[in-house]
Short mmCIF file of C-alpha atoms in Angstrom, two decimals:
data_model
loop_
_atom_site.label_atom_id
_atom_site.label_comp_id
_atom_site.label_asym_id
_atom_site.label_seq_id
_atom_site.Cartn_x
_atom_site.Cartn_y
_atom_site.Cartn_z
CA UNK A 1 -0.12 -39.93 -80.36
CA UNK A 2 1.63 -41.89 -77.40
CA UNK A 3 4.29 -39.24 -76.94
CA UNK A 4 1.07 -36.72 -76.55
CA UNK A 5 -0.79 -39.53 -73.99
CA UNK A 6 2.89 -39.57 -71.97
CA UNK A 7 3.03 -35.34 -71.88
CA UNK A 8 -0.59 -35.65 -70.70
CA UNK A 9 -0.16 -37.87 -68.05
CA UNK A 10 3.19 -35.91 -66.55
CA UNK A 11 1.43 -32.88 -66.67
CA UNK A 12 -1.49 -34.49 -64.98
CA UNK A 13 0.75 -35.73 -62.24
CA UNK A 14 2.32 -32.51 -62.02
CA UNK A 15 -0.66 -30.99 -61.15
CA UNK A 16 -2.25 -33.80 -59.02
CA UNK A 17 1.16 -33.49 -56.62
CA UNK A 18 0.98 -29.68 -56.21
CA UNK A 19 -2.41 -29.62 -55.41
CA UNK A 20 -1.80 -32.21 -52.65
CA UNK A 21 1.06 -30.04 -51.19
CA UNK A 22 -1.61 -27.15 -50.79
CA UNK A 23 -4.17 -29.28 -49.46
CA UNK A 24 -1.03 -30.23 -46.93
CA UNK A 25 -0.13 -26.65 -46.34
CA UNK A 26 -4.02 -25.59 -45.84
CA UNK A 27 -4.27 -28.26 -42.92
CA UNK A 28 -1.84 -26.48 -41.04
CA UNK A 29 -3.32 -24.93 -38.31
CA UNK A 30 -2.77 -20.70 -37.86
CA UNK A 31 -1.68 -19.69 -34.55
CA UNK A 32 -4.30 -17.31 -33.82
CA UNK A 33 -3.39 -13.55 -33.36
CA UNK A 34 -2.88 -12.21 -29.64
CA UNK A 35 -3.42 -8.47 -28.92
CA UNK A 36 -0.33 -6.70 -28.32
CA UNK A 37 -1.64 -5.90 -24.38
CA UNK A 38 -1.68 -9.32 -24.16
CA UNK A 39 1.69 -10.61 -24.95
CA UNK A 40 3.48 -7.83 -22.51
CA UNK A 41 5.24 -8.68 -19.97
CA UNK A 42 3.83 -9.06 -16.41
CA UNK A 43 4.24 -5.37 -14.72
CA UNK A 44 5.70 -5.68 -11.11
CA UNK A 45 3.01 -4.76 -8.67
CA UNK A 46 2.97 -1.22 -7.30
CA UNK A 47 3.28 -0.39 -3.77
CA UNK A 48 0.01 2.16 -2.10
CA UNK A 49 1.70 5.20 -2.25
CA UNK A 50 2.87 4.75 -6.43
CA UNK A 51 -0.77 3.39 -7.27
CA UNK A 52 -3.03 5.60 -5.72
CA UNK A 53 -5.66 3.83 -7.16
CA UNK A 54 -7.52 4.20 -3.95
CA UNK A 55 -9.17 5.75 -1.48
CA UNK A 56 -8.97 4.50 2.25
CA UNK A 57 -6.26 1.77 3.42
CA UNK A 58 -6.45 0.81 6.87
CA UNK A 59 -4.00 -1.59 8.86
CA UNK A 60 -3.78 -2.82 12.67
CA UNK A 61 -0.86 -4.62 13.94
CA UNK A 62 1.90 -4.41 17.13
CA UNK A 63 4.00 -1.27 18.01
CA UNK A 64 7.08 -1.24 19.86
CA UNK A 65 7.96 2.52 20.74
CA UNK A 66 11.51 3.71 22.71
CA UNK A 67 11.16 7.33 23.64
CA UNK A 68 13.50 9.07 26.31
CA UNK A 69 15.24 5.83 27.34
CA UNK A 70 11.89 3.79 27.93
CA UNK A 71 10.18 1.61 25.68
CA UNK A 72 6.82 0.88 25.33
CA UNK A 73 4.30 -1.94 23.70
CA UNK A 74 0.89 -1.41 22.66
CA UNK A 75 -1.59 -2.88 19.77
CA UNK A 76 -2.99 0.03 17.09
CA UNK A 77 -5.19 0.56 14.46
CA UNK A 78 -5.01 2.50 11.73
CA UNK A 79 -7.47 4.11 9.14
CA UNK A 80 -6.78 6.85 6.53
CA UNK A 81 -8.82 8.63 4.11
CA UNK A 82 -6.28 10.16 1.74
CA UNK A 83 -6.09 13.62 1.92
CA UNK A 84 -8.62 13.82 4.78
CA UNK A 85 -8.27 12.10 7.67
CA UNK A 86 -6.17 9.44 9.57
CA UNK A 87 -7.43 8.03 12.27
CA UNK A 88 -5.51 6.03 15.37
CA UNK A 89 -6.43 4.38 18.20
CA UNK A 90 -3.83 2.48 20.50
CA UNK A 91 -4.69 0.06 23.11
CA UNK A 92 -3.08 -2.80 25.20
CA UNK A 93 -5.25 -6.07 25.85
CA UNK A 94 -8.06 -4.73 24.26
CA UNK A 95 -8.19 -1.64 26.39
CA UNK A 96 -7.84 1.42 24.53
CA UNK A 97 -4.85 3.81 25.43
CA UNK A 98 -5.40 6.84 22.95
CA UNK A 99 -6.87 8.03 20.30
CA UNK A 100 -5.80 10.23 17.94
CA UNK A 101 -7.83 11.76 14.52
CA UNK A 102 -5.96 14.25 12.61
CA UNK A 103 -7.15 16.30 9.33
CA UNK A 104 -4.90 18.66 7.14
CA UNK A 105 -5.73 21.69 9.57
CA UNK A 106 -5.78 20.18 13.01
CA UNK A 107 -5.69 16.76 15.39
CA UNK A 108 -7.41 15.79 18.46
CA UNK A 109 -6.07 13.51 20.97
CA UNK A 110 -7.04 11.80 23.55
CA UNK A 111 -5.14 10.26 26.41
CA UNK A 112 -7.12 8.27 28.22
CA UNK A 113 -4.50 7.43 30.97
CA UNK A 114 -3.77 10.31 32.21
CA UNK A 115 -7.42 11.69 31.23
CA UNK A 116 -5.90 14.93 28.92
CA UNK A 117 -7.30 15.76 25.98
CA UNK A 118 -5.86 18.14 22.96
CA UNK A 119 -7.53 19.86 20.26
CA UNK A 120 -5.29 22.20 18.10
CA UNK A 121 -2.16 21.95 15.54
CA UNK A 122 0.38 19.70 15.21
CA UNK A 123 2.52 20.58 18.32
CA UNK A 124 1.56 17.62 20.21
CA UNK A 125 2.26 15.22 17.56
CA UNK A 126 5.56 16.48 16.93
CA UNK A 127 6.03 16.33 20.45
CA UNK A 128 5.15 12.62 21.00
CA UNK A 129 7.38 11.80 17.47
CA UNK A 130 10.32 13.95 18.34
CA UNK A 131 9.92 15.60 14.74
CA UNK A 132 8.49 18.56 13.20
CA UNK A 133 5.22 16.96 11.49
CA UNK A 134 1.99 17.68 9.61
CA UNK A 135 -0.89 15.76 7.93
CA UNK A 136 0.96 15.27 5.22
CA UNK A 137 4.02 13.73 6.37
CA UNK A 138 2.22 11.23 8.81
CA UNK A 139 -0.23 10.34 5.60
CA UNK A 140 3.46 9.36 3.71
CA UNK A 141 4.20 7.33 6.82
CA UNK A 142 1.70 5.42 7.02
CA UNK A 143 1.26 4.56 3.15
CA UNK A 144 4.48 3.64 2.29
CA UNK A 145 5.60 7.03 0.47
CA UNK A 146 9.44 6.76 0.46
CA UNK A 147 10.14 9.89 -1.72
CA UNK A 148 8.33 12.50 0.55
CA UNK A 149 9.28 10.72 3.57
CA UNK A 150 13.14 10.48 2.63
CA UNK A 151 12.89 14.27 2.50
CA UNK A 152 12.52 14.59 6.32
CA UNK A 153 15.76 15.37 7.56
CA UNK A 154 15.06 13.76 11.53
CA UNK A 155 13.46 10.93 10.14
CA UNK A 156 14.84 7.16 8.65
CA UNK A 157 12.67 4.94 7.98
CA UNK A 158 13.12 1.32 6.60
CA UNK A 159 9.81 -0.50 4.95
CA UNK A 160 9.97 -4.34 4.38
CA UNK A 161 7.94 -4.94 1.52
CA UNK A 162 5.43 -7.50 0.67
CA UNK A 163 2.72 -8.43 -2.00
CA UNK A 164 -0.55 -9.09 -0.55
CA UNK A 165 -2.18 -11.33 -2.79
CA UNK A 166 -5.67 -10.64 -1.80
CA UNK A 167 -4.95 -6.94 -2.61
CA UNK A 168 -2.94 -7.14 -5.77
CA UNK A 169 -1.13 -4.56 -4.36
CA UNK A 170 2.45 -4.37 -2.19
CA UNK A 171 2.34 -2.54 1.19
CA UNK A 172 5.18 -3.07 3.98
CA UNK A 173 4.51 -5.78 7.37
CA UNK A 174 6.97 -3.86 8.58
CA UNK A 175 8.23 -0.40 9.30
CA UNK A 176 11.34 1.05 11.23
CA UNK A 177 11.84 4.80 12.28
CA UNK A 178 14.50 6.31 13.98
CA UNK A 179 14.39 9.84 14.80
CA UNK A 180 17.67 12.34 15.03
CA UNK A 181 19.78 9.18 15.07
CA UNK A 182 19.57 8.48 18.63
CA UNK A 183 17.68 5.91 20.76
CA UNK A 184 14.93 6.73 19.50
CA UNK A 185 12.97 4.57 17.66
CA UNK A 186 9.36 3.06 16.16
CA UNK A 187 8.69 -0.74 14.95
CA UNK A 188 5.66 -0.91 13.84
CA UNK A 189 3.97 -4.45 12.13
CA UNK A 190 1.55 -4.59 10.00
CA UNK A 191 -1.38 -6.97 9.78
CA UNK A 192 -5.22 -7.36 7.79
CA UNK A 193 -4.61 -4.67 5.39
CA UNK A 194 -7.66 -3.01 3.53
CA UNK A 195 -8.24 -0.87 0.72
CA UNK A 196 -11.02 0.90 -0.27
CA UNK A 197 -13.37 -0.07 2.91
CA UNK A 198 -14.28 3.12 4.96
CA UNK A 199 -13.31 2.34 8.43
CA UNK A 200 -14.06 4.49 11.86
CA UNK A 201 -12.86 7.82 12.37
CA UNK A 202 -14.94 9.38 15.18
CA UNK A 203 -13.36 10.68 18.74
CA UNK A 204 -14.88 12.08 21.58
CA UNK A 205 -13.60 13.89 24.26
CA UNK A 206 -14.65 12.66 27.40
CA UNK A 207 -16.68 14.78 30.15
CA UNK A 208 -13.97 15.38 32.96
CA UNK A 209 -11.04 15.42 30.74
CA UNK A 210 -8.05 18.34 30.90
CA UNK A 211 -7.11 20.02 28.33
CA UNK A 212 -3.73 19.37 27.43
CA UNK A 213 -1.34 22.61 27.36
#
């Protein structure tokens, strides 16, 4: 009978120590589950042109402009719908130079120094630039499109990236052209980017003007 009271008490034991090691084991907390899209990686922002996730962007800033051997400074704004319309106006302490406003099928331009207007294709543009250009290709320009504007044979252009934390997005400060490889050249800066708020795009021509030939 004692033998019996000693096998009864191991087995008693036994079974008092396992059930404290799952008691044990039960108190450790389970790292909850995270949702796969949560534990990737953080994606490197996109720049404009890559996203496309919008619909205007609009910049002003400083450009600094050597044509034909003489340079010129002037402040501009800058406002595109994509795929519609890009307006610019340049000016120089706070008195407005130009304005240009092209669409996919034709720009207008005024120059209100020498009091000329123009109203037609892209001849003047291309003039002014020193490169054969469209919509299109000023559209790339301005948003940061490296593929399509790599493609233009007259044209390098170097962007200096940077992340715009009120945006989310990356868009350049700065952008240098140089057209043909000569001395001629565009820096433009970049300041108070904006997506996605509709800006102005109006232009008049004013009464008295000359049409530009």
């Amino acid at each position: 009978m004692y033998k019996y009271k000693i096998l009864l008490l191991i087995v008693a034991l036994t079974l008092l120590v396992s059930s404290c090691k799952t008691a044990r084991k039960a108190q450790v907390p389970v790292r909850p589950t995270v949702p796969a899209e949560q534990e990737k990686q953080p994606v490197k922002p996109k720049t404009f042109a890559e996203t496309r996730d919008y619909q205007w962007i609009s910049y002003r800033g400083s450009a600094d402009v050597r044509f034909d051997g003489r340079d010129v400074a002037c402040n501009y704004y800058m406002v595109n719908r994509l795929d519609s319309i890009i307006y610019l106006n340049l000016s120089v302490f706070g008195i407005e130079l130009a304005r240009l406003v092209a669409r996919p099928d034709g720009v207008i331009f005024v120059n209100k120094l020498s009091k000329e207007y123009y109203k037609g294709d892209y001849k003047v543009v291309e003039k002014y630039l020193k490169f054969p250009a469209d919509y299109y290709t000023m559209q790339s320009i301005f948003n940061g499109d490296t593929m399509t504007v790599q493609k233009i044979d007259a044209v390098t252009a170097r962007y200096n990236w940077h992340y715009y934390s009120e945006l989310k997005r990356t868009l350049f400060d700065q952008l240098s052209i140089s057209v043909n490889g000569k001395d001629q050249r565009i820096v433009i800066k970049v300041a108070n980017p904006k997506i996605d708020v509709p800006g102005p795009t109006s232009i008049k021509i004013p009464e008295g003007f000359s049409r530009m030939e």
